[in-house]
């Protein structure tokens, strides 16, 4: 069965509406309008309501850059929000970047819940968790907060610095920060004979390592999956593969996982979405995940 999952524990985030290639979102007390290429339908709310509600709007200049337009110039460029589920609580520093992002992908809260609940179920006293393509560290923070020894890998130094800020803000310590190409790191860990109880992969469609290494999802994901499953502790583990790529379906994810790891147990696959208060569902990527807990 293909699942459709949306976060259920967010207090500090709300998708208010989406449509006409835009989304209206609340992060804490700040309401933003941002571009959304998947929102090909009509807005549920009238344009006048969007204009009344929002504080800041992103206006794109190109496919990758643009500028933020504030209604009130005194509106802060940076602010904090919290995420809390029954197992853990974490905090994020958000900020207005030049490429429409603010430092968090709210739909990933579904995966954070899976991470923390599995860590709490593990019999292993201090599980080891590896977060690849780790961005500002939501999955790293939740794993650490739930009691795991966490390694965070991303190829962009500024993003890892941001994740470290989130660690401090969350009152956490001892996350291992690694600035490196994810595939190179995995191959090195294999040579070292390392094992992890949890592995999270949220790869981009395209990317570059710190030394110019090229990442293209469809070209490299098979090799990555084949390598990464060898790092799993055979006794007790979970793995999440999440992709935000218009060409990828959950059936592709299922085939990838099962060919790389034929002995998979408790496999689940599906699509993540955000439920707008005004009605529409906004699809935001597909996932495959599985776990094995010691009896």
C-alpha atoms as an extended CHARMM CRD file, in Angstrom:
* protein
*
       295  EXT
         1         1  UNK       CA              0.0000000000        0.0000000000        0.0000000000  PROA      1               0.0000000000
         2         2  UNK       CA              1.2970000000        3.4310000000       -0.9450000000  PROA      2               0.0000000000
         3         3  UNK       CA              0.8440000000        5.8160000000        1.9840000000  PROA      3               0.0000000000
         4         4  UNK       CA             -0.0130000000        9.5160000000        1.9510000000  PROA      4               0.0000000000
         5         5  UNK       CA              1.4790000000       11.1480000000        5.0580000000  PROA      5               0.0000000000
         6         6  UNK       CA              1.3640000000       14.6790000000        6.4360000000  PROA      6               0.0000000000
         7         7  UNK       CA              2.8170000000       16.0900000000        9.6950000000  PROA      7               0.0000000000
         8         8  UNK       CA              0.4830000000       16.0460000000       12.7020000000  PROA      8               0.0000000000
         9         9  UNK       CA              2.5330000000       17.6410000000       15.5160000000  PROA      9               0.0000000000
        10        10  UNK       CA              3.3210000000       21.0900000000       14.0940000000  PROA      10              0.0000000000
        11        11  UNK       CA              2.2230000000       24.0520000000       16.2420000000  PROA      11              0.0000000000
        12        12  UNK       CA              4.7280000000       26.5400000000       14.8190000000  PROA      12              0.0000000000
        13        13  UNK       CA              4.0680000000       25.7520000000       11.1430000000  PROA      13              0.0000000000
        14        14  UNK       CA              0.9160000000       25.9900000000        9.0330000000  PROA      14              0.0000000000
        15        15  UNK       CA              0.3330000000       25.7780000000        5.2960000000  PROA      15              0.0000000000
        16        16  UNK       CA             -2.5480000000       28.2360000000        4.9940000000  PROA      16              0.0000000000
        17        17  UNK       CA             -3.1840000000       27.9200000000        1.2520000000  PROA      17              0.0000000000
        18        18  UNK       CA             -1.4670000000       27.0450000000       -2.0250000000  PROA      18              0.0000000000
        19        19  UNK       CA             -2.2170000000       27.4410000000       -5.7270000000  PROA      19              0.0000000000
        20        20  UNK       CA             -1.2830000000       29.4240000000       -8.8300000000  PROA      20              0.0000000000
        21        21  UNK       CA              2.3710000000       28.3610000000       -8.2970000000  PROA      21              0.0000000000
        22        22  UNK       CA              2.5680000000       29.9210000000       -4.8180000000  PROA      22              0.0000000000
        23        23  UNK       CA              2.1490000000       28.8940000000       -1.1700000000  PROA      23              0.0000000000
        24        24  UNK       CA              1.0350000000       30.9210000000        1.8510000000  PROA      24              0.0000000000
        25        25  UNK       CA              2.7190000000       29.6280000000        5.0100000000  PROA      25              0.0000000000
        26        26  UNK       CA              3.0020000000       30.5310000000        8.6770000000  PROA      26              0.0000000000
        27        27  UNK       CA              6.3310000000       29.8890000000       10.4200000000  PROA      27              0.0000000000
        28        28  UNK       CA              5.7990000000       30.8550000000       14.0620000000  PROA      28              0.0000000000
        29        29  UNK       CA              4.1650000000       34.2890000000       13.8250000000  PROA      29              0.0000000000
        30        30  UNK       CA              5.6070000000       35.1470000000       10.4070000000  PROA      30              0.0000000000
        31        31  UNK       CA              3.5150000000       34.5470000000        7.2760000000  PROA      31              0.0000000000
        32        32  UNK       CA              5.2950000000       34.1690000000        3.9400000000  PROA      32              0.0000000000
        33        33  UNK       CA              4.3370000000       33.8840000000        0.2830000000  PROA      33              0.0000000000
        34        34  UNK       CA              6.8120000000       31.7050000000       -1.6130000000  PROA      34              0.0000000000
        35        35  UNK       CA              6.9220000000       30.1650000000       -5.1040000000  PROA      35              0.0000000000
        36        36  UNK       CA              5.7000000000       26.5670000000       -5.3840000000  PROA      36              0.0000000000
        37        37  UNK       CA              6.1310000000       24.9110000000       -8.8010000000  PROA      37              0.0000000000
        38        38  UNK       CA              3.8530000000       21.9710000000       -7.9280000000  PROA      38              0.0000000000
        39        39  UNK       CA              0.8260000000       24.1450000000       -7.0500000000  PROA      39              0.0000000000
        40        40  UNK       CA             -0.6960000000       24.1270000000      -10.5370000000  PROA      40              0.0000000000
        41        41  UNK       CA             -4.3190000000       24.5000000000       -9.2870000000  PROA      41              0.0000000000
        42        42  UNK       CA             -6.2840000000       27.6060000000       -8.2390000000  PROA      42              0.0000000000
        43        43  UNK       CA             -5.8460000000       29.1910000000       -4.8220000000  PROA      43              0.0000000000
        44        44  UNK       CA             -8.6390000000       28.3110000000       -2.3870000000  PROA      44              0.0000000000
        45        45  UNK       CA             -8.6000000000       31.7380000000       -0.7270000000  PROA      45              0.0000000000
        46        46  UNK       CA             -9.1350000000       35.0140000000       -2.6250000000  PROA      46              0.0000000000
        47        47  UNK       CA             -6.0370000000       37.0130000000       -3.5710000000  PROA      47              0.0000000000
        48        48  UNK       CA             -7.1950000000       39.7880000000       -1.2320000000  PROA      48              0.0000000000
        49        49  UNK       CA             -6.9040000000       37.3740000000        1.7060000000  PROA      49              0.0000000000
        50        50  UNK       CA             -3.3470000000       36.4110000000        0.7100000000  PROA      50              0.0000000000
        51        51  UNK       CA             -2.3800000000       40.0960000000        0.4960000000  PROA      51              0.0000000000
        52        52  UNK       CA             -3.9590000000       40.8370000000        3.8780000000  PROA      52              0.0000000000
        53        53  UNK       CA             -2.3910000000       37.8870000000        5.7310000000  PROA      53              0.0000000000
        54        54  UNK       CA              1.2240000000       37.8130000000        4.5300000000  PROA      54              0.0000000000
        55        55  UNK       CA              4.1670000000       39.6910000000        6.0620000000  PROA      55              0.0000000000
        56        56  UNK       CA              6.8660000000       38.8770000000        3.4830000000  PROA      56              0.0000000000
        57        57  UNK       CA              6.7780000000       37.7300000000       -0.1350000000  PROA      57              0.0000000000
        58        58  UNK       CA              9.5690000000       36.1770000000       -2.1970000000  PROA      58              0.0000000000
        59        59  UNK       CA              9.8330000000       37.5800000000       -5.7160000000  PROA      59              0.0000000000
        60        60  UNK       CA             11.9900000000       35.4690000000       -8.0240000000  PROA      60              0.0000000000
        61        61  UNK       CA             14.4800000000       37.0650000000      -10.4130000000  PROA      61              0.0000000000
        62        62  UNK       CA             15.6490000000       33.7900000000      -11.9240000000  PROA      62              0.0000000000
        63        63  UNK       CA             15.0340000000       30.0730000000      -11.4280000000  PROA      63              0.0000000000
        64        64  UNK       CA             17.2850000000       30.0640000000       -8.3590000000  PROA      64              0.0000000000
        65        65  UNK       CA             17.4540000000       33.5880000000       -6.9150000000  PROA      65              0.0000000000
        66        66  UNK       CA             15.2200000000       36.4760000000       -5.9740000000  PROA      66              0.0000000000
        67        67  UNK       CA             14.4160000000       38.9670000000       -3.2250000000  PROA      67              0.0000000000
        68        68  UNK       CA             12.1370000000       39.1800000000       -0.2010000000  PROA      68              0.0000000000
        69        69  UNK       CA              9.6320000000       42.0370000000       -0.1390000000  PROA      69              0.0000000000
        70        70  UNK       CA              8.4290000000       43.0230000000        3.3610000000  PROA      70              0.0000000000
        71        71  UNK       CA              5.2030000000       44.8520000000        4.1120000000  PROA      71              0.0000000000
        72        72  UNK       CA              6.8600000000       46.2600000000        7.2170000000  PROA      72              0.0000000000
        73        73  UNK       CA             10.6100000000       46.9480000000        6.9170000000  PROA      73              0.0000000000
        74        74  UNK       CA             10.9940000000       46.1930000000       10.6500000000  PROA      74              0.0000000000
        75        75  UNK       CA              9.9600000000       42.5370000000       10.1950000000  PROA      75              0.0000000000
        76        76  UNK       CA             12.9230000000       40.4170000000       11.3080000000  PROA      76              0.0000000000
        77        77  UNK       CA             15.1020000000       38.5390000000        8.7860000000  PROA      77              0.0000000000
        78        78  UNK       CA             15.7030000000       35.7790000000       11.3550000000  PROA      78              0.0000000000
        79        79  UNK       CA             13.4390000000       34.1160000000       13.9110000000  PROA      79              0.0000000000
        80        80  UNK       CA             13.0070000000       30.8550000000       15.8360000000  PROA      80              0.0000000000
        81        81  UNK       CA             10.4460000000       28.0440000000       15.7790000000  PROA      81              0.0000000000
        82        82  UNK       CA             10.0480000000       24.7720000000       17.6730000000  PROA      82              0.0000000000
        83        83  UNK       CA              9.0040000000       21.2500000000       16.7200000000  PROA      83              0.0000000000
        84        84  UNK       CA              7.7980000000       18.8400000000       19.3730000000  PROA      84              0.0000000000
        85        85  UNK       CA              6.4930000000       15.2740000000       19.1550000000  PROA      85              0.0000000000
        86        86  UNK       CA              5.8890000000       12.7380000000       21.9780000000  PROA      86              0.0000000000
        87        87  UNK       CA              9.5620000000       11.6600000000       21.9230000000  PROA      87              0.0000000000
        88        88  UNK       CA             11.6140000000       14.8450000000       21.4650000000  PROA      88              0.0000000000
        89        89  UNK       CA             11.6160000000       18.6260000000       21.0140000000  PROA      89              0.0000000000
        90        90  UNK       CA             13.9320000000       20.6840000000       18.7850000000  PROA      90              0.0000000000
        91        91  UNK       CA             14.3180000000       24.3100000000       17.7130000000  PROA      91              0.0000000000
        92        92  UNK       CA             15.3070000000       25.9910000000       14.4640000000  PROA      92              0.0000000000
        93        93  UNK       CA             16.7200000000       29.3500000000       13.5140000000  PROA      93              0.0000000000
        94        94  UNK       CA             14.9590000000       30.4180000000       10.3220000000  PROA      94              0.0000000000
        95        95  UNK       CA             16.2300000000       33.0670000000        7.9160000000  PROA      95              0.0000000000
        96        96  UNK       CA             15.4350000000       34.6670000000        4.5760000000  PROA      96              0.0000000000
        97        97  UNK       CA             17.8850000000       33.2610000000        2.0150000000  PROA      97              0.0000000000
        98        98  UNK       CA             18.4510000000       34.4920000000       -1.5400000000  PROA      98              0.0000000000
        99        99  UNK       CA             17.0090000000       31.2600000000       -2.9820000000  PROA      99              0.0000000000
       100       100  UNK       CA             13.4670000000       31.2420000000       -1.4390000000  PROA      100             0.0000000000
       101       101  UNK       CA             14.2740000000       28.7560000000        1.3610000000  PROA      101             0.0000000000
       102       102  UNK       CA             14.1160000000       29.6300000000        5.0630000000  PROA      102             0.0000000000
       103       103  UNK       CA             16.1180000000       26.7160000000        6.5100000000  PROA      103             0.0000000000
       104       104  UNK       CA             13.4990000000       24.0310000000        6.9970000000  PROA      104             0.0000000000
       105       105  UNK       CA             11.3300000000       21.6460000000        4.9730000000  PROA      105             0.0000000000
       106       106  UNK       CA              8.2200000000       21.2620000000        7.1710000000  PROA      106             0.0000000000
       107       107  UNK       CA              6.9290000000       18.0620000000        5.5370000000  PROA      107             0.0000000000
       108       108  UNK       CA             10.0360000000       16.2670000000        6.8400000000  PROA      108             0.0000000000
       109       109  UNK       CA              8.4390000000       16.2450000000       10.2990000000  PROA      109             0.0000000000
       110       110  UNK       CA              6.7890000000       12.9630000000        9.2190000000  PROA      110             0.0000000000
       111       111  UNK       CA             10.2720000000       11.4390000000        8.9040000000  PROA      111             0.0000000000
       112       112  UNK       CA             11.4280000000       13.0310000000       12.1760000000  PROA      112             0.0000000000
       113       113  UNK       CA              8.5820000000       11.2390000000       13.9780000000  PROA      113             0.0000000000
       114       114  UNK       CA              9.6670000000        7.9150000000       12.4440000000  PROA      114             0.0000000000
       115       115  UNK       CA             13.2880000000        8.5380000000       13.5190000000  PROA      115             0.0000000000
       116       116  UNK       CA             12.5440000000        9.4120000000       17.1450000000  PROA      116             0.0000000000
       117       117  UNK       CA              9.9350000000        6.6690000000       17.6580000000  PROA      117             0.0000000000
       118       118  UNK       CA             12.2990000000        3.9750000000       16.3230000000  PROA      118             0.0000000000
       119       119  UNK       CA             15.1980000000        5.2170000000       18.4440000000  PROA      119             0.0000000000
       120       120  UNK       CA             12.9680000000        5.0050000000       21.5160000000  PROA      120             0.0000000000
       121       121  UNK       CA             11.9990000000        1.4060000000       20.5850000000  PROA      121             0.0000000000
       122       122  UNK       CA             15.5900000000        0.2390000000       20.0130000000  PROA      122             0.0000000000
       123       123  UNK       CA             17.1410000000       -2.1540000000       22.5330000000  PROA      123             0.0000000000
       124       124  UNK       CA             20.5950000000       -0.7580000000       21.5900000000  PROA      124             0.0000000000
       125       125  UNK       CA             21.5090000000        1.6020000000       24.4380000000  PROA      125             0.0000000000
       126       126  UNK       CA             23.0960000000        4.3950000000       22.3610000000  PROA      126             0.0000000000
       127       127  UNK       CA             22.0990000000        3.8810000000       18.7270000000  PROA      127             0.0000000000
       128       128  UNK       CA             24.2980000000        5.3860000000       16.0250000000  PROA      128             0.0000000000
       129       129  UNK       CA             22.5080000000        7.4620000000       13.3670000000  PROA      129             0.0000000000
       130       130  UNK       CA             23.9130000000        8.8050000000       10.0870000000  PROA      130             0.0000000000
       131       131  UNK       CA             22.1770000000       11.7280000000        8.3490000000  PROA      131             0.0000000000
       132       132  UNK       CA             23.3120000000       12.2380000000        4.7290000000  PROA      132             0.0000000000
       133       133  UNK       CA             22.5470000000       15.3620000000        2.6430000000  PROA      133             0.0000000000
       134       134  UNK       CA             21.6240000000       16.6640000000        6.0790000000  PROA      134             0.0000000000
       135       135  UNK       CA             20.9250000000       20.3850000000        5.3660000000  PROA      135             0.0000000000
       136       136  UNK       CA             20.1460000000       22.4040000000        8.5290000000  PROA      136             0.0000000000
       137       137  UNK       CA             19.8410000000       19.2560000000       10.5870000000  PROA      137             0.0000000000
       138       138  UNK       CA             16.1990000000       18.5550000000       11.4610000000  PROA      138             0.0000000000
       139       139  UNK       CA             16.7400000000       14.7830000000       11.3040000000  PROA      139             0.0000000000
       140       140  UNK       CA             20.1070000000       15.0800000000       13.1060000000  PROA      140             0.0000000000
       141       141  UNK       CA             18.5690000000       17.1350000000       15.9180000000  PROA      141             0.0000000000
       142       142  UNK       CA             15.6010000000       14.8250000000       16.4570000000  PROA      142             0.0000000000
       143       143  UNK       CA             17.8510000000       11.7310000000       16.4720000000  PROA      143             0.0000000000
       144       144  UNK       CA             20.1870000000       13.3480000000       18.9820000000  PROA      144             0.0000000000
       145       145  UNK       CA             17.3030000000       14.5710000000       21.1530000000  PROA      145             0.0000000000
       146       146  UNK       CA             15.8380000000       11.0360000000       21.1650000000  PROA      146             0.0000000000
       147       147  UNK       CA             19.1390000000        9.6330000000       22.4800000000  PROA      147             0.0000000000
       148       148  UNK       CA             21.2030000000        8.6640000000       19.4170000000  PROA      148             0.0000000000
       149       149  UNK       CA             24.8760000000        9.3030000000       18.7110000000  PROA      149             0.0000000000
       150       150  UNK       CA             24.4830000000       11.3100000000       15.5060000000  PROA      150             0.0000000000
       151       151  UNK       CA             26.7230000000       12.0160000000       12.4960000000  PROA      151             0.0000000000
       152       152  UNK       CA             25.5910000000       14.8550000000       10.2000000000  PROA      152             0.0000000000
       153       153  UNK       CA             27.0100000000       14.9940000000        6.6480000000  PROA      153             0.0000000000
       154       154  UNK       CA             26.4990000000       17.8280000000        4.1660000000  PROA      154             0.0000000000
       155       155  UNK       CA             28.7190000000       19.2160000000        1.4180000000  PROA      155             0.0000000000
       156       156  UNK       CA             28.0300000000       22.9100000000        2.1560000000  PROA      156             0.0000000000
       157       157  UNK       CA             29.9530000000       24.4280000000        5.0730000000  PROA      157             0.0000000000
       158       158  UNK       CA             27.5250000000       27.3250000000        5.6610000000  PROA      158             0.0000000000
       159       159  UNK       CA             24.6120000000       24.8950000000        5.9660000000  PROA      159             0.0000000000
       160       160  UNK       CA             26.5020000000       22.7720000000        8.5160000000  PROA      160             0.0000000000
       161       161  UNK       CA             27.2370000000       25.9580000000       10.4900000000  PROA      161             0.0000000000
       162       162  UNK       CA             23.5020000000       26.7110000000       10.4280000000  PROA      162             0.0000000000
       163       163  UNK       CA             22.7500000000       23.1750000000       11.6720000000  PROA      163             0.0000000000
       164       164  UNK       CA             25.2150000000       23.7310000000       14.5240000000  PROA      164             0.0000000000
       165       165  UNK       CA             23.3150000000       26.9030000000       15.4740000000  PROA      165             0.0000000000
       166       166  UNK       CA             20.1330000000       24.8100000000       15.5940000000  PROA      166             0.0000000000
       167       167  UNK       CA             21.8770000000       22.3030000000       17.8670000000  PROA      167             0.0000000000
       168       168  UNK       CA             22.7970000000       25.0850000000       20.3240000000  PROA      168             0.0000000000
       169       169  UNK       CA             19.3170000000       26.5760000000       20.1220000000  PROA      169             0.0000000000
       170       170  UNK       CA             17.8130000000       23.1440000000       20.8940000000  PROA      170             0.0000000000
       171       171  UNK       CA             20.0380000000       22.6980000000       23.9470000000  PROA      171             0.0000000000
       172       172  UNK       CA             21.7500000000       19.6680000000       22.3890000000  PROA      172             0.0000000000
       173       173  UNK       CA             25.4320000000       18.6920000000       22.1570000000  PROA      173             0.0000000000
       174       174  UNK       CA             27.8520000000       16.2510000000       20.5620000000  PROA      174             0.0000000000
       175       175  UNK       CA             26.4720000000       15.9240000000       17.0390000000  PROA      175             0.0000000000
       176       176  UNK       CA             29.4120000000       15.0250000000       14.7850000000  PROA      176             0.0000000000
       177       177  UNK       CA             29.6070000000       17.5220000000       11.9100000000  PROA      177             0.0000000000
       178       178  UNK       CA             31.1380000000       16.4200000000        8.5910000000  PROA      178             0.0000000000
       179       179  UNK       CA             31.5150000000       18.6790000000        5.5320000000  PROA      179             0.0000000000
       180       180  UNK       CA             31.9960000000       16.2000000000        2.7100000000  PROA      180             0.0000000000
       181       181  UNK       CA             30.5030000000       14.6460000000       -0.4050000000  PROA      181             0.0000000000
       182       182  UNK       CA             27.9650000000       12.0910000000        0.9040000000  PROA      182             0.0000000000
       183       183  UNK       CA             28.9370000000        9.2510000000       -1.4460000000  PROA      183             0.0000000000
       184       184  UNK       CA             32.6510000000        9.6640000000       -0.6460000000  PROA      184             0.0000000000
       185       185  UNK       CA             31.8860000000        9.6270000000        3.0780000000  PROA      185             0.0000000000
       186       186  UNK       CA             29.8150000000        6.4390000000        2.7830000000  PROA      186             0.0000000000
       187       187  UNK       CA             32.5850000000        4.6550000000        0.8730000000  PROA      187             0.0000000000
       188       188  UNK       CA             35.1150000000        5.6570000000        3.5260000000  PROA      188             0.0000000000
       189       189  UNK       CA             32.8870000000        4.4080000000        6.3510000000  PROA      189             0.0000000000
       190       190  UNK       CA             32.5040000000        1.0860000000        4.5130000000  PROA      190             0.0000000000
       191       191  UNK       CA             36.3050000000        0.7010000000        4.3840000000  PROA      191             0.0000000000
       192       192  UNK       CA             36.4490000000        1.4210000000        8.1110000000  PROA      192             0.0000000000
       193       193  UNK       CA             33.8580000000       -1.2790000000        8.8300000000  PROA      193             0.0000000000
       194       194  UNK       CA             31.4790000000        1.1850000000       10.4920000000  PROA      194             0.0000000000
       195       195  UNK       CA             27.8510000000        0.3030000000       11.2840000000  PROA      195             0.0000000000
       196       196  UNK       CA             24.8410000000        2.5080000000       11.9880000000  PROA      196             0.0000000000
       197       197  UNK       CA             21.4530000000        1.7620000000       13.5280000000  PROA      197             0.0000000000
       198       198  UNK       CA             19.7570000000        4.5280000000       11.5840000000  PROA      198             0.0000000000
       199       199  UNK       CA             20.4780000000        6.0980000000        8.1930000000  PROA      199             0.0000000000
       200       200  UNK       CA             18.6140000000        9.0400000000        6.6580000000  PROA      200             0.0000000000
       201       201  UNK       CA             19.0410000000       10.0880000000        3.0310000000  PROA      201             0.0000000000
       202       202  UNK       CA             17.3200000000       13.1800000000        1.6340000000  PROA      202             0.0000000000
       203       203  UNK       CA             19.2980000000       13.7140000000       -1.5810000000  PROA      203             0.0000000000
       204       204  UNK       CA             18.7270000000       16.6530000000       -3.9400000000  PROA      204             0.0000000000
       205       205  UNK       CA             17.9920000000       16.1510000000       -7.6340000000  PROA      205             0.0000000000
       206       206  UNK       CA             21.3060000000       17.9060000000       -8.3720000000  PROA      206             0.0000000000
       207       207  UNK       CA             24.1910000000       18.9200000000       -6.1530000000  PROA      207             0.0000000000
       208       208  UNK       CA             27.9260000000       19.3910000000       -5.7560000000  PROA      208             0.0000000000
       209       209  UNK       CA             30.4180000000       18.1550000000       -3.1920000000  PROA      209             0.0000000000
       210       210  UNK       CA             32.9520000000       20.5120000000       -1.5470000000  PROA      210             0.0000000000
       211       211  UNK       CA             35.5700000000       19.5920000000       -4.1740000000  PROA      211             0.0000000000
       212       212  UNK       CA             33.2430000000       19.9160000000       -7.1480000000  PROA      212             0.0000000000
       213       213  UNK       CA             31.9900000000       16.3120000000       -7.0670000000  PROA      213             0.0000000000
       214       214  UNK       CA             28.7940000000       16.0840000000       -9.1140000000  PROA      214             0.0000000000
       215       215  UNK       CA             25.6130000000       14.5280000000       -7.7510000000  PROA      215             0.0000000000
       216       216  UNK       CA             22.7030000000       13.7110000000      -10.0530000000  PROA      216             0.0000000000
       217       217  UNK       CA             19.9470000000       11.7290000000       -8.3880000000  PROA      217             0.0000000000
       218       218  UNK       CA             19.0900000000        9.2800000000      -11.1640000000  PROA      218             0.0000000000
       219       219  UNK       CA             22.7770000000        8.6740000000      -11.9850000000  PROA      219             0.0000000000
       220       220  UNK       CA             24.0540000000        8.0990000000       -8.4450000000  PROA      220             0.0000000000
       221       221  UNK       CA             21.2020000000        6.9000000000       -6.2230000000  PROA      221             0.0000000000
       222       222  UNK       CA             21.5770000000        3.2030000000       -7.1630000000  PROA      222             0.0000000000
       223       223  UNK       CA             25.2600000000        3.2140000000       -6.1710000000  PROA      223             0.0000000000
       224       224  UNK       CA             24.4950000000        5.1560000000       -3.0040000000  PROA      224             0.0000000000
       225       225  UNK       CA             21.7830000000        2.7110000000       -1.9290000000  PROA      225             0.0000000000
       226       226  UNK       CA             23.9410000000       -0.3170000000       -2.6930000000  PROA      226             0.0000000000
       227       227  UNK       CA             26.7160000000        1.1090000000       -0.4860000000  PROA      227             0.0000000000
       228       228  UNK       CA             24.6360000000        2.5950000000        2.3020000000  PROA      228             0.0000000000
       229       229  UNK       CA             22.6800000000       -0.5710000000        3.1830000000  PROA      229             0.0000000000
       230       230  UNK       CA             26.0260000000       -2.2380000000        3.9470000000  PROA      230             0.0000000000
       231       231  UNK       CA             26.4720000000        0.2910000000        6.7740000000  PROA      231             0.0000000000
       232       232  UNK       CA             23.2850000000       -0.8640000000        8.5250000000  PROA      232             0.0000000000
       233       233  UNK       CA             23.6220000000       -2.7630000000       11.7900000000  PROA      233             0.0000000000
       234       234  UNK       CA             22.1380000000       -6.1800000000       10.8670000000  PROA      234             0.0000000000
       235       235  UNK       CA             20.4590000000       -6.6540000000       14.2660000000  PROA      235             0.0000000000
       236       236  UNK       CA             18.6290000000       -3.3500000000       14.7170000000  PROA      236             0.0000000000
       237       237  UNK       CA             18.1640000000       -0.5250000000       12.2570000000  PROA      237             0.0000000000
       238       238  UNK       CA             16.0080000000        1.8810000000       10.3160000000  PROA      238             0.0000000000
       239       239  UNK       CA             16.5650000000        3.5960000000        6.9740000000  PROA      239             0.0000000000
       240       240  UNK       CA             14.6980000000        6.4840000000        5.3220000000  PROA      240             0.0000000000
       241       241  UNK       CA             15.1360000000        7.4550000000        1.6820000000  PROA      241             0.0000000000
       242       242  UNK       CA             13.3290000000       10.6820000000        0.8270000000  PROA      242             0.0000000000
       243       243  UNK       CA             13.3930000000       12.3230000000       -2.6130000000  PROA      243             0.0000000000
       244       244  UNK       CA             11.9550000000       15.5600000000       -3.8940000000  PROA      244             0.0000000000
       245       245  UNK       CA             12.2370000000       15.0870000000       -7.6250000000  PROA      245             0.0000000000
       246       246  UNK       CA              9.3700000000       15.5020000000      -10.0720000000  PROA      246             0.0000000000
       247       247  UNK       CA             10.4560000000       12.4090000000      -12.0100000000  PROA      247             0.0000000000
       248       248  UNK       CA             10.5230000000       10.0290000000       -9.0250000000  PROA      248             0.0000000000
       249       249  UNK       CA              7.5800000000        7.9490000000       -7.8270000000  PROA      249             0.0000000000
       250       250  UNK       CA              7.2070000000        5.8090000000       -4.7200000000  PROA      250             0.0000000000
       251       251  UNK       CA              7.3040000000        2.7230000000       -6.9840000000  PROA      251             0.0000000000
       252       252  UNK       CA             10.8170000000        3.7450000000       -8.1270000000  PROA      252             0.0000000000
       253       253  UNK       CA             11.8150000000        4.1090000000       -4.4660000000  PROA      253             0.0000000000
       254       254  UNK       CA             10.3980000000        0.6450000000       -3.6960000000  PROA      254             0.0000000000
       255       255  UNK       CA             12.3580000000       -0.9590000000       -6.5410000000  PROA      255             0.0000000000
       256       256  UNK       CA             15.5560000000        0.8400000000       -5.4980000000  PROA      256             0.0000000000
       257       257  UNK       CA             15.3250000000       -0.2490000000       -1.8710000000  PROA      257             0.0000000000
       258       258  UNK       CA             14.3320000000       -3.8440000000       -2.5630000000  PROA      258             0.0000000000
       259       259  UNK       CA             17.0590000000       -4.3800000000       -5.1680000000  PROA      259             0.0000000000
       260       260  UNK       CA             19.7240000000       -2.9030000000       -2.8490000000  PROA      260             0.0000000000
       261       261  UNK       CA             18.4380000000       -4.6970000000        0.2650000000  PROA      261             0.0000000000
       262       262  UNK       CA             16.3920000000       -7.8300000000       -0.6260000000  PROA      262             0.0000000000
       263       263  UNK       CA             16.0980000000       -8.8740000000        3.0480000000  PROA      263             0.0000000000
       264       264  UNK       CA             14.2200000000       -5.6570000000        3.9390000000  PROA      264             0.0000000000
       265       265  UNK       CA             11.6140000000       -5.9100000000        6.7150000000  PROA      265             0.0000000000
       266       266  UNK       CA              8.6770000000       -3.6230000000        7.5950000000  PROA      266             0.0000000000
       267       267  UNK       CA              9.0160000000       -1.6800000000        4.3490000000  PROA      267             0.0000000000
       268       268  UNK       CA              6.7630000000        1.3140000000        3.7840000000  PROA      268             0.0000000000
       269       269  UNK       CA              6.5530000000        3.6660000000        0.8420000000  PROA      269             0.0000000000
       270       270  UNK       CA              4.4640000000        6.6620000000       -0.1090000000  PROA      270             0.0000000000
       271       271  UNK       CA              4.2270000000       10.3820000000       -0.6050000000  PROA      271             0.0000000000
       272       272  UNK       CA              4.6610000000       13.2840000000        1.7960000000  PROA      272             0.0000000000
       273       273  UNK       CA              2.3120000000       16.2330000000        1.5650000000  PROA      273             0.0000000000
       274       274  UNK       CA              1.2830000000       19.3120000000        3.5120000000  PROA      274             0.0000000000
       275       275  UNK       CA             -2.4060000000       19.8030000000        4.2270000000  PROA      275             0.0000000000
       276       276  UNK       CA             -3.4280000000       23.4210000000        3.6610000000  PROA      276             0.0000000000
       277       277  UNK       CA             -5.8950000000       24.8290000000        6.1720000000  PROA      277             0.0000000000
       278       278  UNK       CA             -7.8520000000       26.2030000000        3.2130000000  PROA      278             0.0000000000
       279       279  UNK       CA             -8.2370000000       22.7410000000        1.6710000000  PROA      279             0.0000000000
       280       280  UNK       CA             -5.6320000000       21.6930000000       -0.9350000000  PROA      280             0.0000000000
       281       281  UNK       CA             -2.9710000000       19.0520000000       -0.3630000000  PROA      281             0.0000000000
       282       282  UNK       CA              0.5340000000       20.0530000000       -1.4890000000  PROA      282             0.0000000000
       283       283  UNK       CA              2.6800000000       17.0360000000       -2.5630000000  PROA      283             0.0000000000
       284       284  UNK       CA              6.3200000000       17.3490000000       -1.4850000000  PROA      284             0.0000000000
       285       285  UNK       CA              8.2610000000       14.2270000000       -2.3240000000  PROA      285             0.0000000000
       286       286  UNK       CA              8.2100000000       10.4540000000       -2.0470000000  PROA      286             0.0000000000
       287       287  UNK       CA              9.7540000000        8.1980000000        0.5730000000  PROA      287             0.0000000000
       288       288  UNK       CA             10.6960000000        4.6220000000        1.3260000000  PROA      288             0.0000000000
       289       289  UNK       CA             11.5190000000        3.5130000000        4.8640000000  PROA      289             0.0000000000
       290       290  UNK       CA             12.0270000000        0.3240000000        6.8310000000  PROA      290             0.0000000000
       291       291  UNK       CA             13.0460000000       -0.7790000000       10.3070000000  PROA      291             0.0000000000
       292       292  UNK       CA             14.1270000000       -3.8300000000       12.2550000000  PROA      292             0.0000000000
       293       293  UNK       CA             13.8140000000       -3.8860000000       16.0430000000  PROA      293             0.0000000000
       294       294  UNK       CA             15.4290000000       -6.5460000000       18.2460000000  PROA      294             0.0000000000
       295       295  UNK       CA             12.8600000000       -8.9000000000       19.7680000000  PROA      295             0.0000000000
